[in-house]
PDB file of N, CA and C in Angstrom:
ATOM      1  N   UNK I   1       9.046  16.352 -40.159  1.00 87.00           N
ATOM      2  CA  UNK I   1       7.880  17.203 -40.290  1.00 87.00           C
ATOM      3  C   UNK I   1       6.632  16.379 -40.584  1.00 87.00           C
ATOM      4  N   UNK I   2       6.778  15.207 -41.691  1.00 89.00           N
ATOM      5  CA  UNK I   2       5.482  14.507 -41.919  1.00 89.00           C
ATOM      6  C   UNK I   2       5.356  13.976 -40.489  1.00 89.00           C
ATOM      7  N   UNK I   3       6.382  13.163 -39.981  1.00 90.00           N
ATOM      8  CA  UNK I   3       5.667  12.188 -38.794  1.00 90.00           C
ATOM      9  C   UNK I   3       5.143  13.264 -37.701  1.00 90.00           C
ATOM     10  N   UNK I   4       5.340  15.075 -38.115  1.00 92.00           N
ATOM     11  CA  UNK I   4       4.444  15.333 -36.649  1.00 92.00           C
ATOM     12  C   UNK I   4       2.946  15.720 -37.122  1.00 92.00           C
ATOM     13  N   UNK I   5       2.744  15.374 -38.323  1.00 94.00           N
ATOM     14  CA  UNK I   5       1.291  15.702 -39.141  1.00 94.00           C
ATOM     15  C   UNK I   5       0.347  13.961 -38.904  1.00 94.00           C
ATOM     16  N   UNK I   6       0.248  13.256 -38.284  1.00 95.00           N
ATOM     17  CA  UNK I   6      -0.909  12.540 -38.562  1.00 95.00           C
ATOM     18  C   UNK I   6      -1.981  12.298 -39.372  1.00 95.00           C
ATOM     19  N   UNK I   7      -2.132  13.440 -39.754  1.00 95.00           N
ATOM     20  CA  UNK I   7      -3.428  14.124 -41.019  1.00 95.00           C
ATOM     21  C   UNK I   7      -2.831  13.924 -42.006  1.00 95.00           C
ATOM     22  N   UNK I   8      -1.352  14.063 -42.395  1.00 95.00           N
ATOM     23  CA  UNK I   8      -0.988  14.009 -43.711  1.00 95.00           C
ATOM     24  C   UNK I   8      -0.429  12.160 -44.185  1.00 95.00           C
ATOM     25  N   UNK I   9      -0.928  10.882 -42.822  1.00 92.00           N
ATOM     26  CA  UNK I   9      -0.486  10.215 -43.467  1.00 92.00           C
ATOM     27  C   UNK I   9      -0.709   9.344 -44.754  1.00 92.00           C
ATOM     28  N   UNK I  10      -0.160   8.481 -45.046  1.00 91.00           N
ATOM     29  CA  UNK I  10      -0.547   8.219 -46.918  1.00 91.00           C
ATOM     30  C   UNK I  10      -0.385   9.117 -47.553  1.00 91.00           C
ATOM     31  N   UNK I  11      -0.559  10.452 -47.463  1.00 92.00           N
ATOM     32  CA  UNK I  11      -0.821  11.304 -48.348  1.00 92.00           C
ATOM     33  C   UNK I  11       0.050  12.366 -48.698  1.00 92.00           C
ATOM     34  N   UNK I  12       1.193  12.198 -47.793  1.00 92.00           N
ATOM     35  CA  UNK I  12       2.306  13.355 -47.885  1.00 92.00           C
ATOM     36  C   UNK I  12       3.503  12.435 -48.055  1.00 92.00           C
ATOM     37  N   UNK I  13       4.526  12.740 -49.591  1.00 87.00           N
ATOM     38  CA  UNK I  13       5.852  12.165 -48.997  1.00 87.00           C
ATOM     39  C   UNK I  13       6.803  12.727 -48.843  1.00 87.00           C
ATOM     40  N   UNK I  14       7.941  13.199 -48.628  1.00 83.00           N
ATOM     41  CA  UNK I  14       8.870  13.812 -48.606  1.00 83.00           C
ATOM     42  C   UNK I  14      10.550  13.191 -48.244  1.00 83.00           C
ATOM     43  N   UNK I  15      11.018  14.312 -48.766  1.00 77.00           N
ATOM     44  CA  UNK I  15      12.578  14.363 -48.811  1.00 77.00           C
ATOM     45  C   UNK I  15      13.291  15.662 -48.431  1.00 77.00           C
ATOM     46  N   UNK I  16      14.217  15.449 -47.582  1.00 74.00           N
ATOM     47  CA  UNK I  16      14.832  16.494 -47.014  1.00 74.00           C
ATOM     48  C   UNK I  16      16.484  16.076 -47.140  1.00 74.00           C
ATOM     49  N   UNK I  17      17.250  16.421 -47.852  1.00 69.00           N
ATOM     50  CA  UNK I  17      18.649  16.341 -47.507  1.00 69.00           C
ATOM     51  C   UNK I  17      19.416  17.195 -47.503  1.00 69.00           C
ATOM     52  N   UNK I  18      20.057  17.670 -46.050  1.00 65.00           N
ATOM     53  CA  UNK I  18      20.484  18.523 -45.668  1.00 65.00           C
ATOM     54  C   UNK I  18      21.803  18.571 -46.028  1.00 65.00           C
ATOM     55  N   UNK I  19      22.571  20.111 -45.669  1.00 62.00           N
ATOM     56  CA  UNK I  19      23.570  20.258 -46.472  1.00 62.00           C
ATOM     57  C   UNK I  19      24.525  19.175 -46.168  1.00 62.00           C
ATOM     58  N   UNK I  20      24.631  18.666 -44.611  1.00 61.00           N
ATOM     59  CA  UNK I  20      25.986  17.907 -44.434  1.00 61.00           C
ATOM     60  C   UNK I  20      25.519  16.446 -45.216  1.00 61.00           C
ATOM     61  N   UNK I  21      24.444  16.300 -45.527  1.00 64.00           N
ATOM     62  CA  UNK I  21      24.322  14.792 -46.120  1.00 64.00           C
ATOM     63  C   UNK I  21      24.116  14.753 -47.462  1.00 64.00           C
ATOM     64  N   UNK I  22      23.921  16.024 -48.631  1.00 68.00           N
ATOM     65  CA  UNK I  22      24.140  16.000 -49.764  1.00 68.00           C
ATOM     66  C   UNK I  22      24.825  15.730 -50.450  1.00 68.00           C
ATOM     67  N   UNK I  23      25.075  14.780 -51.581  1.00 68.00           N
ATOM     68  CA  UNK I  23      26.041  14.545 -52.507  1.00 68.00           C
ATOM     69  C   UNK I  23      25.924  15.100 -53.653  1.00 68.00           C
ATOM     70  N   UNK I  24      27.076  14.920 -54.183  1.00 70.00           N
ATOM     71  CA  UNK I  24      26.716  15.491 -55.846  1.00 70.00           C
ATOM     72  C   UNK I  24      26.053  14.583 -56.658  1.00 70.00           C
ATOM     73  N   UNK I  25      25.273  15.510 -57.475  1.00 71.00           N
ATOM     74  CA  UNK I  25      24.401  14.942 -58.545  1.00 71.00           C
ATOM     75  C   UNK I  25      23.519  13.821 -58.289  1.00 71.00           C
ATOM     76  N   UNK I  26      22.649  14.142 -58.938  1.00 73.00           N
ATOM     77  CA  UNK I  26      21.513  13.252 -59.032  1.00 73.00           C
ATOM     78  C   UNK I  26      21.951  11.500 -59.293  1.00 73.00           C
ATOM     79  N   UNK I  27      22.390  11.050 -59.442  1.00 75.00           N
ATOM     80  CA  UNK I  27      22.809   9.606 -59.311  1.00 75.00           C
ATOM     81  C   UNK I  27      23.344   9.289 -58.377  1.00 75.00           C
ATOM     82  N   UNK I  28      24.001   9.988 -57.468  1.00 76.00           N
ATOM     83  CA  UNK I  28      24.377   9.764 -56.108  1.00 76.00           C
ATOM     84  C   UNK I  28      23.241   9.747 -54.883  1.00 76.00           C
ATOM     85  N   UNK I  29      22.315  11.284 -55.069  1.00 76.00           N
ATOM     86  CA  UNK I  29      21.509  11.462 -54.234  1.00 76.00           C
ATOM     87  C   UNK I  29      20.462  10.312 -54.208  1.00 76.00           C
ATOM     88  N   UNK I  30      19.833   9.821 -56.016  1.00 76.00           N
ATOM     89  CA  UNK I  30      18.949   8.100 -55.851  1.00 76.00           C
ATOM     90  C   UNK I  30      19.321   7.273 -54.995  1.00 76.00           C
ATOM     91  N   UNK I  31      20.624   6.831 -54.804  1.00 79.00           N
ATOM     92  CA  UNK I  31      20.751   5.872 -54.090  1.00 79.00           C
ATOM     93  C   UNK I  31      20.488   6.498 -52.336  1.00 79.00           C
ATOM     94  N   UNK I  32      19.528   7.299 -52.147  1.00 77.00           N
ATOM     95  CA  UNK I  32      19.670   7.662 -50.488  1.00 77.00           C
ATOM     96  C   UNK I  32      18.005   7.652 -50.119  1.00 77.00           C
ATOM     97  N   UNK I  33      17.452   7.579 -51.460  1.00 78.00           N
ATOM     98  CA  UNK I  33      15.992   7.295 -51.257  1.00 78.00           C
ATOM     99  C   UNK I  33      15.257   6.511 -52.542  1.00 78.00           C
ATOM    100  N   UNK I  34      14.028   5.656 -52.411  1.00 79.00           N
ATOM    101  CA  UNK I  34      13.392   4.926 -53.358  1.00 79.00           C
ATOM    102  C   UNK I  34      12.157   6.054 -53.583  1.00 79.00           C
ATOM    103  N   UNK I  35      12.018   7.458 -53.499  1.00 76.00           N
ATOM    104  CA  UNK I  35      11.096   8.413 -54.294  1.00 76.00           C
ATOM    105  C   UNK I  35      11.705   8.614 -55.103  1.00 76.00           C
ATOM    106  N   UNK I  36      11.074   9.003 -56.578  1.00 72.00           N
ATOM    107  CA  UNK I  36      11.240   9.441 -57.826  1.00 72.00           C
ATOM    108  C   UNK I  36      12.333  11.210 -57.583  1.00 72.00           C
ATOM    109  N   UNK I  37      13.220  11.120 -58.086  1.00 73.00           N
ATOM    110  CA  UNK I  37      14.389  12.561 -58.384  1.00 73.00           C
ATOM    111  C   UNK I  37      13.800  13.180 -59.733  1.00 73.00           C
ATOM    112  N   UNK I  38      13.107  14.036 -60.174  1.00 68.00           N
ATOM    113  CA  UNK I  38      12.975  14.828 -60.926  1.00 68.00           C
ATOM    114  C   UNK I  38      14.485  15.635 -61.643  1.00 68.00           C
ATOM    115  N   UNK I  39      14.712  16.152 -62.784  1.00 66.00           N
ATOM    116  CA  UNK I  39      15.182  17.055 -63.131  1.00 66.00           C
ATOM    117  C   UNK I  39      15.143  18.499 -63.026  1.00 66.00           C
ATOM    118  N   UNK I  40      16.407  19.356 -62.568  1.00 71.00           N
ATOM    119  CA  UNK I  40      16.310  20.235 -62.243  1.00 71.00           C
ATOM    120  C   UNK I  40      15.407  21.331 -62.951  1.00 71.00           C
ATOM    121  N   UNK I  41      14.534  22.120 -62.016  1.00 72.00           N
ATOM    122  CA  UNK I  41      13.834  23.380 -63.022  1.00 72.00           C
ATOM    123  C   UNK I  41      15.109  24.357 -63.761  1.00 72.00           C
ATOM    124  N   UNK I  42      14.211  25.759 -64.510  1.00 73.00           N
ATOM    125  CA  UNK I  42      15.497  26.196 -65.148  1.00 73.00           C
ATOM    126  C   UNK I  42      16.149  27.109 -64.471  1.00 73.00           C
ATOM    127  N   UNK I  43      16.214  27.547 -62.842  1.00 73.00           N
ATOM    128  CA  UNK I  43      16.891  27.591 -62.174  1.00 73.00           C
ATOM    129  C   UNK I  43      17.865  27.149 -61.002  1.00 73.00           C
ATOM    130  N   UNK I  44      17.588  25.511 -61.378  1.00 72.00           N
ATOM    131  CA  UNK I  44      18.631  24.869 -60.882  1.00 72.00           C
ATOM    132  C   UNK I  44      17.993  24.598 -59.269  1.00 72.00           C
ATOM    133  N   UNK I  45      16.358  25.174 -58.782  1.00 75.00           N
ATOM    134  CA  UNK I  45      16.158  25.206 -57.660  1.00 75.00           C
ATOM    135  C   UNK I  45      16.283  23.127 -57.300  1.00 75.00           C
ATOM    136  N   UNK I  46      15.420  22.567 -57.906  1.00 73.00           N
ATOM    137  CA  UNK I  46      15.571  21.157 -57.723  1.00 73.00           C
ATOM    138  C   UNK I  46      16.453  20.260 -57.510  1.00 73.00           C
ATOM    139  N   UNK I  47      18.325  20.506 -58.695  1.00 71.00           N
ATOM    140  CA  UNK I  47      19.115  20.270 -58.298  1.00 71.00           C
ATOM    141  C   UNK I  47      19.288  20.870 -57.180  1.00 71.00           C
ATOM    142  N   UNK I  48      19.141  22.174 -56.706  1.00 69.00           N
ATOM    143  CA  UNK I  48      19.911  22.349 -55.162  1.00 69.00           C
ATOM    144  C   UNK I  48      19.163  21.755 -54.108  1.00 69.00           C
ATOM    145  N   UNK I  49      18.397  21.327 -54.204  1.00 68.00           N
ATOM    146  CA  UNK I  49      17.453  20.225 -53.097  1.00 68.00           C
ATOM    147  C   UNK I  49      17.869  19.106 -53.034  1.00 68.00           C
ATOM    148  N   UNK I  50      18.720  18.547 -54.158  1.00 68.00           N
ATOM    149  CA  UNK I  50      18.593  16.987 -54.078  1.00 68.00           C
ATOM    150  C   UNK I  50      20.343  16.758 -54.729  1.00 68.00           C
ATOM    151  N   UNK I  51      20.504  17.826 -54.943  1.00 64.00           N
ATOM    152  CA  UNK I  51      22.064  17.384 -55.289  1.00 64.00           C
ATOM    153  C   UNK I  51      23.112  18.333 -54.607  1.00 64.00           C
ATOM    154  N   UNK I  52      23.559  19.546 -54.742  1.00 63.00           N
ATOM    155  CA  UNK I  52      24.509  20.445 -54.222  1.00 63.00           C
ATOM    156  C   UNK I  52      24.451  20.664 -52.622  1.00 63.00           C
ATOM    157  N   UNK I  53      24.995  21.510 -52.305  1.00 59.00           N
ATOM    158  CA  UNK I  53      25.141  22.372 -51.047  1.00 59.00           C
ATOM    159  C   UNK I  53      24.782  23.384 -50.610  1.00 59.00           C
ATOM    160  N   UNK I  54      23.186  23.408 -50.630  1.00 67.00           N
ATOM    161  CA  UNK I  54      22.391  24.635 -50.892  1.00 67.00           C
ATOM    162  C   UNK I  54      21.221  24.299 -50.114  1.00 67.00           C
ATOM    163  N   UNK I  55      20.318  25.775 -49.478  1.00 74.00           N
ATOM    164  CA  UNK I  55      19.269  25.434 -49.425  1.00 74.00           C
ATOM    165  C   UNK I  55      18.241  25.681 -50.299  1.00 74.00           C
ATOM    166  N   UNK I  56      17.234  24.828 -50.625  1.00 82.00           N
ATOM    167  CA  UNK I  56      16.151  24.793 -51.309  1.00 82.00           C
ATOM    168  C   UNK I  56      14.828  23.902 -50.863  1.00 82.00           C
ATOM    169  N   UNK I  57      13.694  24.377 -51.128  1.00 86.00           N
ATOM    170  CA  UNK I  57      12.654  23.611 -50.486  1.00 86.00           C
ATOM    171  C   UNK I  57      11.348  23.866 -51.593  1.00 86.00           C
ATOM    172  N   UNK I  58      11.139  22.582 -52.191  1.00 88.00           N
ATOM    173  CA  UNK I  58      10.033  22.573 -52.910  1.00 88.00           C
ATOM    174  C   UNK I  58       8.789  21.473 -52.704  1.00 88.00           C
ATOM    175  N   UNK I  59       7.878  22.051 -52.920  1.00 91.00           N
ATOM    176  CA  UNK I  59       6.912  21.459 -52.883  1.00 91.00           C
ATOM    177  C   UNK I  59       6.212  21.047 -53.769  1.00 91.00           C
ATOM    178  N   UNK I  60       5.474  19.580 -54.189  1.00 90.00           N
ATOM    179  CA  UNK I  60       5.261  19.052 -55.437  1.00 90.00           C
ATOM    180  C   UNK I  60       3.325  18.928 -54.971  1.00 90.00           C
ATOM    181  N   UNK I  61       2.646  19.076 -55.726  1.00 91.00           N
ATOM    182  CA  UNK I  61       1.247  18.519 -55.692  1.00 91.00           C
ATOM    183  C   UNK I  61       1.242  17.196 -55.938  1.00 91.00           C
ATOM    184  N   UNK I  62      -0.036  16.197 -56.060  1.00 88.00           N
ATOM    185  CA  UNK I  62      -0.309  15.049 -56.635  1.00 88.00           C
ATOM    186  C   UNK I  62      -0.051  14.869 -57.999  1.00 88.00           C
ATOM    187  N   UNK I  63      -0.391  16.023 -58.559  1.00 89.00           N
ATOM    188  CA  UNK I  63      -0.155  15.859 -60.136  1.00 89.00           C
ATOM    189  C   UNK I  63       1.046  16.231 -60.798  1.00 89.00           C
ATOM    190  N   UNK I  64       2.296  16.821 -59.686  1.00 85.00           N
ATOM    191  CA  UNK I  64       3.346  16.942 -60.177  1.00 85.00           C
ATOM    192  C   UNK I  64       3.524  18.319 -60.477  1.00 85.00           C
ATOM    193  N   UNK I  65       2.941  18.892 -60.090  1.00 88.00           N
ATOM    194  CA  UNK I  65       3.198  20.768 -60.018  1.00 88.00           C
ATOM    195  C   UNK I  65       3.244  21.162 -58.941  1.00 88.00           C
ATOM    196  N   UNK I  66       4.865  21.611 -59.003  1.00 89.00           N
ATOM    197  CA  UNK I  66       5.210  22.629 -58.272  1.00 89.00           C
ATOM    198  C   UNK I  66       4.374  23.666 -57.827  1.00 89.00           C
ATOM    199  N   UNK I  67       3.906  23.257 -56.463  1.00 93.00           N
ATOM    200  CA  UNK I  67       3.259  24.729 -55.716  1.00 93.00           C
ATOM    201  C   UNK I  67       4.103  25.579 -55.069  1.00 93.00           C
ATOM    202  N   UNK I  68       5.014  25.206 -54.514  1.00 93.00           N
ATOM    203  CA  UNK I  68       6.079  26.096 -53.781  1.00 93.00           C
ATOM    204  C   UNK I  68       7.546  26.006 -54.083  1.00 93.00           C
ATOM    205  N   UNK I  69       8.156  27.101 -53.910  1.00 90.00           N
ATOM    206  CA  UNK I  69       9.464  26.713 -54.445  1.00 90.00           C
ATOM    207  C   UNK I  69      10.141  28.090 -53.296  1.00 90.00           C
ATOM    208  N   UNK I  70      11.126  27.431 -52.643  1.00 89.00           N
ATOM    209  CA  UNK I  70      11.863  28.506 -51.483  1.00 89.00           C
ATOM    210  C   UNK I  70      13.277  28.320 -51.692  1.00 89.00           C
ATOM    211  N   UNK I  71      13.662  28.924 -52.590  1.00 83.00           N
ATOM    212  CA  UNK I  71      15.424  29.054 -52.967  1.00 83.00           C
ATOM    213  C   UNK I  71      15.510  29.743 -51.610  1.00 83.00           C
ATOM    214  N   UNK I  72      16.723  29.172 -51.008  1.00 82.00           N
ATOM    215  CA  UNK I  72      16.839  29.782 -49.528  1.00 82.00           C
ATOM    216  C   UNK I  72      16.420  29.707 -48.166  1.00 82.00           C
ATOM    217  N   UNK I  73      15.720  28.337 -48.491  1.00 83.00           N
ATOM    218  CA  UNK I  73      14.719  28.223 -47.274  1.00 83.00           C
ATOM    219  C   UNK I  73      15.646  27.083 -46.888  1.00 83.00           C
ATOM    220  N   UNK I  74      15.098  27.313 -45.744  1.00 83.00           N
ATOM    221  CA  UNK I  74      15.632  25.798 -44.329  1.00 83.00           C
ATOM    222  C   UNK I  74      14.795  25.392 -43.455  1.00 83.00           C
ATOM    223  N   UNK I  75      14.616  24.178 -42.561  1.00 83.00           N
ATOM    224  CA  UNK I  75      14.153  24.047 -41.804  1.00 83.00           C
ATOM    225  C   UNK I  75      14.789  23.828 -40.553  1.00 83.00           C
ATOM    226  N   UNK I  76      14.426  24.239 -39.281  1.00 86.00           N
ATOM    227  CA  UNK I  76      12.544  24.581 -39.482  1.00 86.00           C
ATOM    228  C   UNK I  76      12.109  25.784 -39.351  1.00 86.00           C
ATOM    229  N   UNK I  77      12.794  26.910 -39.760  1.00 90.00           N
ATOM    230  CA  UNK I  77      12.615  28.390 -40.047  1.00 90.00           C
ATOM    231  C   UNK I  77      11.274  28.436 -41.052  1.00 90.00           C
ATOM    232  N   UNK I  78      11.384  27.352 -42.580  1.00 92.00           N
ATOM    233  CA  UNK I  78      10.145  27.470 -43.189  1.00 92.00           C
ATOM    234  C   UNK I  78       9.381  26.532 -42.853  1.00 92.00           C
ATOM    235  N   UNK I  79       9.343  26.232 -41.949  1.00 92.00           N
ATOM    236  CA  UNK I  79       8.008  25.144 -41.851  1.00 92.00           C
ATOM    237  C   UNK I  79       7.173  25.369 -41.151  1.00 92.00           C
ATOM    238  N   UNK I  80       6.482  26.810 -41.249  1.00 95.00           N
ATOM    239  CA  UNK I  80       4.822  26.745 -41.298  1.00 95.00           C
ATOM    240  C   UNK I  80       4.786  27.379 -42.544  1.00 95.00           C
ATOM    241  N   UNK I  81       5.438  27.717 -43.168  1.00 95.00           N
ATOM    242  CA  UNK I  81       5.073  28.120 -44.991  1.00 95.00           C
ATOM    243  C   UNK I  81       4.645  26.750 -45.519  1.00 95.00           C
ATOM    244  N   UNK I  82       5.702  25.630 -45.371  1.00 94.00           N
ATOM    245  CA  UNK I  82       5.516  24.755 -45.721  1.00 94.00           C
ATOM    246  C   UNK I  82       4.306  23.522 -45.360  1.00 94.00           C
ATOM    247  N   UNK I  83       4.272  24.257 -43.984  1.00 96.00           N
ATOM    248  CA  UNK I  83       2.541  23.333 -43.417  1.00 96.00           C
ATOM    249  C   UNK I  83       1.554  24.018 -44.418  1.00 96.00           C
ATOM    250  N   UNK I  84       1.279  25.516 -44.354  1.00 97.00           N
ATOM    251  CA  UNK I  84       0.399  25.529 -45.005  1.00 97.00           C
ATOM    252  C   UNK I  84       0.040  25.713 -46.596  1.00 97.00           C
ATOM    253  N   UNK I  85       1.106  25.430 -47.374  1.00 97.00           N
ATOM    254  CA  UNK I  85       0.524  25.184 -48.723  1.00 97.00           C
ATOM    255  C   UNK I  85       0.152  23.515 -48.573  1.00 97.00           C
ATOM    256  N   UNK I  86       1.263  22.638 -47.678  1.00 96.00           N
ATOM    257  CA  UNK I  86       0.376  21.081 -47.700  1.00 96.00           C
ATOM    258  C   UNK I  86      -0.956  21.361 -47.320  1.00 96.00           C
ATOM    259  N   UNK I  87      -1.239  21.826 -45.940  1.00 96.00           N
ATOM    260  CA  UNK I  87      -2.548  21.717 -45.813  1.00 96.00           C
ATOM    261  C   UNK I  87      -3.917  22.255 -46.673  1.00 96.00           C
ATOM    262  N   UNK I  88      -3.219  23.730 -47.535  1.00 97.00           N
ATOM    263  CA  UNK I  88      -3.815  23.706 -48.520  1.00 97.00           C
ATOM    264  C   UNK I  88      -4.163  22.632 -49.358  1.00 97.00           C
ATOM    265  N   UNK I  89      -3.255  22.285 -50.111  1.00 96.00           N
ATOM    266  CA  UNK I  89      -3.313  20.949 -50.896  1.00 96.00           C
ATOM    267  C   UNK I  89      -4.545  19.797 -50.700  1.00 96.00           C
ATOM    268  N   UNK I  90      -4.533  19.385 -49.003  1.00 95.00           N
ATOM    269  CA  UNK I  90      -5.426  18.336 -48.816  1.00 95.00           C
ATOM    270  C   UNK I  90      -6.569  18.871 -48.372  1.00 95.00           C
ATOM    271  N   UNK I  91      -6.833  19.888 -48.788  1.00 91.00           N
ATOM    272  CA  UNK I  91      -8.316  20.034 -48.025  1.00 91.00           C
ATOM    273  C   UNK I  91      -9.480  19.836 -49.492  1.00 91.00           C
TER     274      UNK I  91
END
């Protein structure tokens, strides 16, 4: 999704791991990328993004707040929800 945004480069990073390539827990999933893994919110939406067998799709600002959060989402079913809170973001 970033590499079909041009506009968002430098400025967007992301992580996507889908169900067949998820591992358990957060010490497994670090080793599959060098971005920072947060701790799960208090519904567990974060772990299911980055650790379980679930879909989840969140979106982080610059400053580290959660603007979007889609328990249930997939791509690329959500990804023009997901274009436009980024593009919100950078304008």
């Amino acid at each position: 999704m970033i590499a079909a945004h041009p506009e968002w480069k430098g400025k967007v990073q992301g992580l996507a791991v889908n169900k067949a390539g998820a591992q358990s827990g957060l010490p497994s999933c670090s080793q599959l990328t060098n971005l920072p893994l947060l701790q799960d919110d208090s519904q567990g939406a974060l772990w299911a993004a980055l650790g379980i067998t679930a879909n989840s799709i969140i979106v982080v600002d610059a400053a580290g707040k959660m603007v979007l959060k889609l328990v249930g989402g997939s791509l690329p079913a959500s990804g023009p929800e997901i274009e436009g809170v980024v593009n919100g973001l950078l304008k």
